[in-house]
Amino acid sequence: MGIRLFITGGTFDKTYDEISGRLLFKDTHVQEMLQLGRCRLPVEVRTLMMVDSLEMTDADRQLVLQNCRAAAEERIVVTHGTDTMTDTARVLGEASLPKTIVLTGAMVPYAFGSSDGLFNLGSALSFVQALPHGVYVAMNGRCFAWDDVVKNRALGVFEPRG
Amino acid sequence: MGIRLFITGGTFDKTYDEISGRLLFKDTHVQEMLQLGRCRLPVEVRTLMMVDSLEMTDADRQLVLQNCRAAAEERIVVTHGTDTMTDTARVLGEASLPKTIVLTGAMVPYAFGSSDGLFNLGSALSFVQALPHGVYVAMNGRCFAWDDVVKNRALGVFEPRG
Amino acid sequence: MGIRLFITGGTFDKTYDEISGRLLFKDTHVQEMLQLGRCRLPVEVRTLMMVDSLEMTDADRQLVLQNCRAAAEERIVVTHGTDTMTDTARVLGEASLPKTIVLTGAMVPYAFGSSDGLFNLGSALSFVQALPHGVYVAMNGRCFAWDDVVKNRALGVFEPRG
Amino acid sequence: MGIRLFITGGTFDKTYDEISGRLLFKDTHVQEMLQLGRCRLPVEVRTLMMVDSLEMTDADRQLVLQNCRAAAEERIVVTHGTDTMTDTARVLGEASLPKTIVLTGAMVPYAFGSSDGLFNLGSALSFVQALPHGVYVAMNGRCFAWDDVVKNRALGVFEPRG
């Protein structure tokens, strides 16, 4: 059962640039994370963009949707910044593709020792195998349907819309 | 949906003892790992034993079974050494409890920088929520039914019995 | 031989804030680093400020100087942001205190897995014990006199003024 | 000022083998550590052996001595297991070479997140530049003359012979 993994950037992949002293995007860390997890799944990785999700445009979200639609795989994980993850989930959810799509990300960049990224990646790759068709957000052990999730920005936590 | 997490030791929890220069068991790292993953699930952790799975006895496996049976939770994760993980899975599987039980572990101790433990823990906590009743082994992104899994010791990989 | 360690902030101590997604200062990591290095020296740590060295004022530098002058210890390490480390070194150097003072820092925050901080801290604490009175900058294995060092900002490297 | 770095193995370089579940030696981590420390010194690295220092023979110590004598560099760091580091220091010290030689190691393997190795390496590379000819043991921030140091095995600490 092949899995497609689309990368869009987000906190997950931010890196510290030692010349400028800023967080920015260079290459993705996802391949390194799959190796660290000794992941034995057939995962095809493709980078769609490398952006802060606050800067993601409607056109960017359409690009994610197009790629999900066009992918040969029925099971898709999308790495995404947390700030607008639920917006992209909505765009994907409303398209009602006959696929299982799980969005995930991290509260802290993977390159930091204290990142939740590896935990979340292991989680997303598991939910995507086990859940029926639909679009989900998997963060910090929990999994939410696309139409029942919000990010509580004050706490930095994803919650049911309630 | 509460989750019970039983700890039995295994590579997962081995620590380097700087006085003796040996790998041994002290406290479990599971609480630290749940914090690192910023796990937002209601997980009750209990240590049943702290042993190398090569030293796990039949009585030890019965103890794991008893605890799974007696747990109030319907969803249970068991951390376990990889060498005899499939043996314990068999004992649990043959008991046909009306529960979802996922065994997991690590190829490299969590205390090593290069551990797959956090990835596997995120994975196990996800499969346990999404899968129907049964007993499973979740390692390195894959999930196996208890009666269709072997550890390939030469490669250090779990595979279907085939 | 007691050593005084003054903390002023800098890249060394920057932390990722998961709510704002920014690098900022919370508590210093120096105590944790001394523990990791299993440092057996009698080191007295005191935080003077927690600032990005680009924002350090003349008054801040005078405060560092006052504290170096007033310290009971003859051997002093100062952690400092790299951008203006040589400016503070000059203020301390021109005061010609009868003490050995070593400034150090990091190109990458300690909280990142890829930080040079622990290496530099071990280095600074060694140079401060072995060198005669004077003011020095210790970075990335090298040690420079305060009046013969510049930061090459394009390369992110400290060099002799030449 | 070129520095020679001789590797002999020891805790420093032990690695977890995920097939056997044992600590053993593969390649040295020293190059990786120098990169992490962004070390800007001209260091020539050469592996002489990769052994647990409890298994180091008299012939092995003579080999270390020969290499120190033959090295073009006047400043030499030797990485070494802690258990017999003081024995090798004695062999080197009694030879009274016109060189500065610093032995160092780690209480915990570098590959473990909790290693003191990077701190010690930064320290040894600094002492070797600053100290007069002689043979020294540099561990955990302290530096001892070869004829005034013992390892307190109960505490895992190096101390003056007293």
XYZ file of C-alpha atoms in Angstrom:
648
model
C 0.000 0.000 0.000
C 1.949 2.995 -1.266
C 1.757 6.313 0.573
C 2.338 9.734 -0.929
C 3.895 12.401 1.263
C 3.558 16.012 0.128
C 5.720 18.653 1.780
C 4.582 22.257 2.022
C 6.991 23.614 4.636
C 5.777 24.958 7.970
C 7.462 24.942 11.354
C 8.331 21.294 10.762
C 10.996 22.183 8.270
C 12.328 25.494 9.548
C 16.069 25.688 9.988
C 18.305 28.080 11.867
C 20.493 30.053 9.520
C 23.710 30.802 11.312
C 24.722 33.705 9.118
C 21.499 35.692 9.409
C 20.428 34.354 12.799
C 16.949 33.696 11.440
C 14.660 30.739 10.983
C 14.171 29.957 7.340
C 13.611 27.133 4.896
C 16.387 25.189 3.235
C 15.876 21.528 2.405
C 13.172 19.474 4.006
C 14.041 17.249 6.971
C 11.415 14.664 6.087
C 13.770 12.153 4.458
C 16.038 12.339 7.493
C 13.038 11.818 9.772
C 11.854 8.775 7.833
C 15.344 7.340 8.180
C 15.450 8.076 11.898
C 12.095 6.326 12.299
C 13.530 3.466 10.212
C 10.273 3.769 8.289
C 9.580 0.557 6.353
C 6.625 1.883 4.407
C 6.726 2.569 0.669
C 6.546 6.371 0.931
C 6.958 8.637 -2.082
C 8.044 12.105 -0.972
C 7.497 15.230 -3.028
C 8.033 18.851 -2.058
C 5.239 21.093 -3.361
C 6.446 24.286 -1.708
C 8.432 25.438 1.304
C 6.442 28.191 2.948
C 5.323 29.494 6.285
C 1.644 28.586 6.331
C 0.742 32.202 7.189
C 1.966 33.045 3.696
C 0.132 30.270 1.922
C -2.240 31.633 -0.729
C -5.473 30.287 -2.196
C -3.496 29.351 -5.285
C -1.078 27.382 -3.105
C -3.974 25.471 -1.563
C -5.354 24.700 -4.998
C -1.949 23.341 -5.939
C -2.051 21.005 -2.930
C -5.541 19.904 -3.908
C -4.526 19.285 -7.535
C -1.609 17.171 -6.426
C -3.754 15.128 -4.057
C -6.266 14.559 -6.831
C -3.607 13.603 -9.373
C -1.604 11.321 -7.082
C -1.698 7.640 -7.945
C -1.826 6.822 -4.244
C -5.034 6.587 -2.278
C -3.263 7.441 0.985
C -1.636 10.838 1.342
C 0.149 12.687 4.159
C 0.663 16.453 3.850
C 3.161 18.282 6.086
C 1.954 21.793 6.754
C 2.472 24.810 8.995
C 0.093 24.765 11.930
C -1.258 28.303 11.583
C -3.440 27.604 8.555
C -3.466 23.810 8.546
C -7.196 23.725 9.128
C -7.784 26.069 6.151
C -5.988 23.728 3.785
C -7.783 20.778 5.354
C -11.088 22.482 4.533
C -10.130 22.989 0.875
C -9.151 19.334 0.621
C -12.159 18.133 2.609
C -14.711 19.985 0.511
C -13.312 18.327 -2.616
C -14.482 14.939 -1.267
C -11.762 12.928 -2.978
C -11.989 9.140 -2.652
C -8.772 9.147 -0.627
C -7.483 9.236 2.922
C -5.547 12.461 3.456
C -3.853 13.342 6.758
C -2.293 16.750 7.422
C 0.367 17.030 10.073
C 3.068 19.413 11.248
C 5.004 20.398 14.341
C 4.825 22.962 17.092
C 8.648 23.169 17.165
C 11.026 22.804 14.194
C 12.440 19.312 13.767
C 15.957 20.734 13.865
C 15.354 21.672 17.508
C 16.021 18.933 19.988
C 12.634 19.539 21.562
C 10.538 18.985 18.434
C 7.314 17.004 18.343
C 7.843 16.444 14.620
C 8.994 12.817 14.667
C 6.122 11.816 16.946
C 3.623 13.547 14.665
C 5.084 12.028 11.512
C 4.836 8.525 12.992
C 1.291 9.306 13.980
C 0.196 10.712 10.596
C 1.696 7.798 8.677
C -0.283 5.428 10.914
C -3.629 7.194 10.787
C -3.388 7.432 7.011
C -3.178 3.648 6.799
C -5.948 2.898 9.237
C -8.648 5.501 8.592
C -11.396 5.434 5.939
C -11.489 7.968 3.104
C -11.655 11.517 4.344
C -9.455 14.440 5.303
C -7.939 14.625 8.770
C -5.593 16.715 10.903
C -3.220 14.622 13.057
C -1.324 16.526 15.732
C 0.139 15.483 19.069
C -1.490 12.080 19.127
C -4.982 13.223 18.244
C -6.749 13.014 14.913
C -9.556 15.358 13.874
C -11.956 15.354 10.937
C -11.330 18.401 8.712
C -14.674 19.934 9.587
C -14.299 19.578 13.324
C -10.970 21.116 14.246
C -9.581 24.524 15.197
C -6.185 25.666 16.361
C -6.330 27.324 19.754
C -3.616 29.878 19.131
C -3.321 31.008 22.729
C -2.471 27.486 23.882
C -0.859 26.189 20.702
C -3.214 23.205 20.688
C -5.601 21.697 18.144
C -9.123 21.084 19.452
C -12.521 19.950 18.201
C -14.596 22.851 16.924
C -17.164 21.762 19.489
C -11.252 7.837 24.769
C -8.711 6.878 27.428
C -5.625 4.880 26.485
C -3.646 2.641 28.801
C 0.093 2.379 28.236
C 1.905 -0.558 29.825
C 5.692 -0.490 30.016
C 7.724 -3.682 30.058
C 11.211 -2.349 29.275
C 13.064 -3.393 26.144
C 15.582 -1.473 24.063
C 13.199 1.492 24.208
C 14.065 2.192 27.798
C 17.689 1.140 28.054
C 20.049 3.717 29.500
C 23.813 4.038 29.507
C 25.237 3.697 32.988
C 28.346 5.820 33.157
C 29.836 4.077 36.156
C 29.661 0.535 34.786
C 29.777 1.438 31.095
C 26.805 -0.832 30.438
C 23.302 -0.507 29.078
C 20.752 -1.101 31.797
C 17.310 -0.089 32.973
C 16.649 2.822 35.287
C 13.432 4.798 34.960
C 11.297 4.652 31.861
C 11.609 7.406 29.266
C 7.976 7.146 28.206
C 6.701 10.149 30.157
C 9.494 12.281 28.684
C 8.617 11.016 25.204
C 4.930 11.843 25.632
C 5.953 15.352 26.691
C 8.282 15.706 23.725
C 5.471 14.632 21.407
C 3.237 17.139 23.261
C 0.802 14.251 23.405
C -2.729 15.528 24.034
C -4.314 12.127 24.567
C -5.541 10.935 27.940
C -2.860 8.274 28.472
C -2.488 6.365 31.736
C 1.040 4.994 32.042
C 1.959 2.051 34.239
C 5.240 0.165 34.443
C 4.693 -3.588 34.719
C 8.346 -4.582 34.580
C 11.644 -3.308 33.206
C 13.293 -6.225 31.461
C 15.194 -7.181 28.366
C 12.624 -9.120 26.380
C 15.069 -12.028 26.008
C 14.654 -12.491 29.758
C 10.889 -12.273 29.781
C 9.316 -15.452 31.218
C 5.953 -17.086 30.631
C 4.887 -15.734 33.996
C 5.851 -12.239 32.853
C 3.702 -12.614 29.747
C 0.776 -13.812 31.853
C 1.225 -10.710 33.977
C 0.964 -8.540 30.862
C -2.144 -10.441 29.798
C -3.749 -10.091 33.231
C -3.133 -6.373 33.202
C -4.591 -5.984 29.726
C -7.661 -7.951 30.773
C -8.111 -6.004 34.011
C -7.538 -2.537 32.499
C -10.577 -0.295 32.406
C -9.459 0.982 28.998
C -10.405 -0.682 25.748
C -7.310 0.690 23.990
C -3.893 -0.404 25.209
C -0.315 0.193 24.055
C 2.449 -2.088 25.380
C 6.123 -1.082 25.065
C 8.249 -4.181 24.672
C 11.701 -5.390 23.680
C 11.804 -6.386 20.038
C 13.385 -9.826 20.448
C 10.285 -11.523 21.849
C 7.617 -8.959 21.021
C 5.858 -11.379 18.728
C 5.755 -14.034 21.486
C 3.948 -11.711 23.848
C 1.690 -10.595 21.015
C 0.717 -14.254 20.521
C -0.149 -14.724 24.203
C -2.300 -11.595 24.092
C -3.796 -12.457 20.708
C -4.875 -15.968 21.678
C -6.759 -14.542 24.642
C -9.134 -12.770 22.222
C -9.878 -9.862 24.532
C -12.500 -7.377 23.312
C -9.824 -4.682 23.127
C -7.393 -3.064 20.736
C -3.840 -3.785 21.900
C -0.746 -2.481 20.089
C 2.777 -3.575 20.995
C 5.658 -1.322 20.069
C 9.317 -0.798 20.853
C 12.519 0.543 19.361
C 15.538 -0.720 17.482
C 17.750 1.820 19.285
C 17.340 3.089 22.868
C 15.442 6.355 23.157
C 18.371 7.856 25.050
C 20.442 7.592 21.869
C 20.060 10.471 19.477
C 19.419 8.044 16.657
C 16.419 6.268 18.190
C 13.273 5.342 16.310
C 11.386 5.292 19.614
C 9.495 8.584 19.322
C 8.343 7.750 15.800
C 7.125 4.325 16.924
C 5.349 5.691 19.990
C 3.473 8.228 17.842
C 2.593 5.424 15.484
C 1.391 2.969 18.151
C -0.770 5.594 19.870
C -2.410 6.301 16.505
C -3.022 2.725 15.407
C -4.523 1.912 18.794
C -7.164 4.598 18.259
C -7.991 3.689 14.693
C -7.931 -0.109 14.531
C -10.688 -2.564 15.474
C -10.319 -4.964 18.393
C -7.345 -7.228 18.028
C -3.675 -7.481 18.899
C -1.065 -5.779 16.711
C 2.650 -5.107 16.442
C 3.475 -1.546 15.287
C 7.092 -0.959 14.322
C 8.720 1.520 11.954
C 5.509 2.707 10.388
C 4.022 -0.687 9.718
C 1.340 -2.523 11.671
C 0.982 -6.317 11.735
C -1.689 -8.614 13.096
C -0.272 -10.722 15.971
C -0.561 -13.938 13.968
C 1.159 -12.617 10.859
C 4.445 -11.136 12.007
C 8.024 -12.285 12.593
C 11.189 -10.418 13.473
C 13.880 -10.917 10.869
C 16.823 -10.915 13.251
C 19.484 -10.685 10.575
C 18.021 -7.449 9.225
C 16.469 -6.131 12.414
C 13.125 -5.745 10.660
C 9.586 -6.935 11.349
C 7.899 -8.687 8.429
C 4.687 -10.571 7.630
C 4.993 -14.278 8.379
C 4.126 -14.812 4.755
C 40.345 28.038 41.498
C 36.829 29.448 41.276
C 35.443 30.623 37.951
C 32.738 33.217 37.471
C 30.410 32.792 34.502
C 28.386 35.822 33.435
C 25.478 35.331 31.048
C 24.367 38.089 28.701
C 22.166 36.122 26.273
C 23.036 35.847 22.592
C 22.340 33.066 20.138
C 23.613 30.632 22.775
C 20.481 31.022 24.827
C 17.789 31.614 22.245
C 14.771 29.374 22.477
C 11.966 28.593 20.067
C 8.649 29.829 21.347
C 5.993 27.489 20.074
C 3.122 29.905 20.524
C 4.609 32.819 18.586
C 6.868 30.771 16.327
C 9.777 33.061 17.143
C 13.203 32.778 18.668
C 13.346 34.538 22.001
C 14.941 34.404 25.412
C 13.509 32.490 28.347
C 15.844 30.954 30.902
C 19.488 30.372 30.197
C 20.639 26.905 29.123
C 24.043 27.280 30.754
C 23.288 25.261 33.892
C 21.960 22.434 31.715
C 25.092 22.611 29.564
C 27.396 22.449 32.574
C 25.500 19.375 33.717
C 25.726 17.780 30.289
C 29.485 18.409 30.280
C 29.555 16.939 33.813
C 31.618 20.016 34.610
C 33.615 19.474 37.806
C 34.851 23.038 38.119
C 33.648 25.398 40.840
C 31.672 27.719 38.536
C 29.458 30.503 39.871
C 26.840 31.427 37.278
C 25.088 34.787 37.203
C 22.772 36.198 34.538
C 23.470 39.879 33.880
C 21.010 40.281 31.029
C 19.340 38.232 28.308
C 19.673 40.194 25.097
C 20.469 39.849 21.449
C 23.928 41.362 21.198
C 22.760 43.665 18.392
C 20.618 45.366 21.019
C 23.328 45.644 23.624
C 23.922 49.286 24.628
C 26.983 51.066 25.947
C 25.347 51.030 29.366
C 24.965 47.243 29.067
C 28.660 46.890 28.288
C 29.553 49.064 31.281
C 27.431 46.780 33.413
C 29.396 43.780 32.183
C 32.640 45.622 32.938
C 31.481 46.602 36.434
C 30.574 43.017 37.191
C 33.906 41.717 35.954
C 35.712 44.301 38.082
C 33.646 43.561 41.176
C 33.788 39.770 40.904
C 35.800 38.015 43.597
C 37.083 35.583 40.958
C 40.171 36.220 38.869
C 38.885 33.989 36.069
C 35.719 34.959 34.244
C 33.783 33.564 31.277
C 31.157 35.764 29.590
C 28.553 34.253 27.251
C 27.635 36.758 24.570
C 25.933 37.129 21.206
C 28.424 36.869 18.372
C 27.425 40.035 16.484
C 28.985 42.478 18.949
C 31.152 40.136 20.996
C 34.302 41.919 19.857
C 32.861 45.304 20.935
C 32.309 44.113 24.464
C 35.721 42.445 24.425
C 37.229 45.843 23.585
C 35.463 47.588 26.478
C 36.724 44.894 28.846
C 40.181 44.806 27.289
C 40.770 48.552 27.539
C 39.995 48.419 31.259
C 43.119 46.268 31.771
C 41.752 44.376 34.762
C 44.182 41.995 36.493
C 41.995 39.074 35.446
C 41.606 36.466 32.719
C 38.318 37.061 30.908
C 37.090 34.851 28.037
C 34.031 35.716 25.946
C 32.265 32.936 24.120
C 28.981 32.220 22.368
C 27.454 30.072 19.673
C 26.661 30.266 15.989
C 23.515 28.166 16.540
C 21.261 28.176 19.632
C 22.040 25.449 22.134
C 18.442 24.276 21.938
C 19.078 23.238 18.328
C 20.585 19.819 17.909
C 23.240 21.273 15.658
C 24.655 23.827 18.116
C 28.331 24.494 18.661
C 27.517 25.844 22.118
C 28.684 22.906 24.237
C 31.987 22.712 22.382
C 32.562 26.435 22.847
C 31.651 26.367 26.523
C 34.134 23.552 27.164
C 36.714 25.529 25.258
C 36.131 28.846 27.064
C 36.231 27.217 30.506
C 39.587 25.680 29.566
C 41.219 28.766 28.094
C 40.162 30.801 31.107
C 42.114 28.450 33.381
C 45.232 28.275 31.254
C 45.775 31.778 29.876
C 47.478 34.742 31.568
C 45.554 37.879 32.503
C 43.906 39.496 29.529
C 40.657 39.530 27.580
C 40.007 36.908 24.920
C 37.367 35.707 22.482
C 37.083 31.887 22.289
C 35.005 30.558 19.418
C 35.079 27.261 17.536
C 38.340 26.058 19.015
C 40.294 29.234 18.463
C 41.182 31.916 20.980
C 41.877 35.532 20.049
C 43.225 38.480 21.999
C 40.551 41.204 22.313
C 42.509 43.614 20.127
C 43.142 41.174 17.310
C 39.789 39.718 16.362
C 36.903 40.513 14.009
C 33.766 38.646 13.084
C 33.595 37.922 9.372
C 29.840 38.296 9.008
C 29.663 36.877 5.503
C 31.213 33.600 6.631
C 30.052 33.600 10.235
C 33.634 33.104 11.407
C 35.920 34.910 13.854
C 39.329 35.836 12.444
C 42.445 37.748 13.444
C 42.189 41.430 12.560
C 45.341 40.870 10.527
C 49.651 25.997 14.847
C 48.688 22.532 13.666
C 47.183 20.027 16.087
C 47.327 16.265 15.788
C 44.391 14.264 17.093
C 44.928 10.544 17.710
C 41.897 8.325 18.235
C 42.117 5.162 20.312
C 38.436 4.416 20.884
C 36.915 4.369 24.359
C 33.415 5.251 25.513
C 33.636 8.377 23.356
C 33.230 6.386 20.181
C 30.980 3.520 21.209
C 27.916 3.004 19.070
C 24.717 1.063 19.605
C 24.419 -1.822 17.196
C 20.770 -2.369 16.498
C 21.121 -5.920 15.277
C 23.035 -7.273 18.274
C 21.726 -4.788 20.824
C 25.270 -4.164 22.021
C 27.637 -1.235 22.298
C 30.536 -1.603 19.929
C 32.936 0.335 17.755
C 32.262 1.275 14.167
C 33.656 4.507 12.775
C 34.823 7.309 15.002
C 32.503 10.231 15.693
C 35.360 12.705 16.029
C 35.031 14.245 12.562
C 31.317 14.744 13.139
C 32.063 16.350 16.508
C 34.602 18.730 15.010
C 31.996 19.754 12.458
C 29.350 20.242 15.120
C 31.765 22.438 17.066
C 32.459 24.265 13.792
C 36.090 23.792 14.766
C 38.308 26.266 12.894
C 41.616 24.778 13.988
C 43.939 22.928 11.629
C 43.417 19.464 13.153
C 44.842 16.313 11.571
C 42.870 13.276 12.720
C 44.248 9.750 12.692
C 42.744 6.600 14.175
C 45.379 4.432 15.871
C 42.996 1.807 17.207
C 39.370 1.446 18.269
C 39.389 -0.359 21.588
C 37.802 -0.367 24.990
C 40.582 0.981 27.183
C 40.227 -2.021 29.534
C 41.541 -4.085 26.634
C 44.431 -1.813 25.776
C 47.758 -3.645 26.019
C 51.275 -2.436 26.765
C 52.005 -2.795 23.064
C 49.028 -0.565 22.288
C 50.360 2.103 24.657
C 53.780 1.902 23.019
C 52.074 2.438 19.681
C 50.438 5.601 21.006
C 53.796 6.774 22.337
C 55.553 6.055 19.022
C 52.932 8.019 17.147
C 53.189 10.969 19.512
C 56.968 10.944 19.142
C 56.823 10.668 15.349
C 54.132 13.298 14.820
C 55.242 16.475 13.108
C 52.964 18.458 15.418
C 54.029 19.718 18.802
C 50.447 19.747 20.086
C 48.582 16.463 20.326
C 45.161 15.394 21.623
C 44.507 11.693 22.295
C 40.941 10.384 22.701
C 40.928 7.450 25.089
C 38.680 5.266 27.215
C 38.462 6.556 30.758
C 39.240 3.301 32.567
C 42.951 3.275 31.768
C 43.459 6.831 30.559
C 45.824 7.574 33.418
C 47.946 4.499 32.559
C 48.509 5.709 29.029
C 49.138 9.219 30.341
C 51.897 7.773 32.537
C 53.584 6.006 29.614
C 53.492 9.224 27.597
C 54.518 11.374 30.545
C 57.563 9.294 31.453
C 58.835 9.665 27.898
C 59.234 13.423 28.487
C 58.631 14.410 24.864
C 59.063 18.092 24.020
C 55.347 18.328 23.230
C 52.018 19.223 24.781
C 49.824 16.115 24.879
C 46.264 16.132 26.243
C 44.248 12.943 26.751
C 40.477 13.187 26.846
C 37.410 10.989 26.586
C 33.802 10.793 27.686
C 31.764 9.290 30.482
C 28.898 8.633 28.050
C 29.178 7.719 24.335
C 28.878 10.680 21.993
C 26.054 8.923 20.176
C 23.938 9.267 23.324
C 22.139 12.545 23.655
C 23.492 12.929 27.169
C 27.193 12.722 26.295
C 29.876 14.962 27.755
C 32.036 14.234 24.724
C 31.625 17.499 22.813
C 32.334 19.547 25.936
C 35.472 17.515 26.627
C 36.698 17.738 23.052
C 36.340 21.527 23.083
C 38.187 21.578 26.369
C 41.062 19.318 25.282
C 41.625 21.250 22.055
C 41.872 24.434 24.104
C 44.192 23.170 26.840
C 46.503 21.702 24.210
C 46.973 25.156 22.706
C 47.471 27.000 25.974
C 49.563 24.706 28.168
C 53.355 24.255 28.201
C 54.989 20.993 27.172
C 53.838 18.077 29.260
C 51.214 15.359 29.368
C 47.748 16.099 30.736
C 44.344 14.521 31.285
C 41.432 16.867 30.478
C 38.012 15.692 31.613
C 34.837 17.558 32.534
C 36.422 20.977 32.571
C 39.426 20.069 34.691
C 42.986 19.430 33.553
C 45.444 17.266 35.481
C 49.160 16.640 35.119
C 49.799 12.980 34.167
C 51.481 12.243 37.504
C 48.738 13.727 39.642
C 45.495 12.155 38.532
C 43.408 9.076 39.335
C 39.984 7.942 38.208
C 37.633 7.486 41.122
C 35.733 4.536 39.711
C 32.962 4.584 42.294
C 32.013 8.152 41.356
C 33.134 8.139 37.740
C 35.240 11.251 38.341
C 38.868 12.163 37.748
C 40.655 13.612 40.784
C 44.132 14.713 41.845
C 46.136 11.841 43.283
C 46.448 13.958 46.407
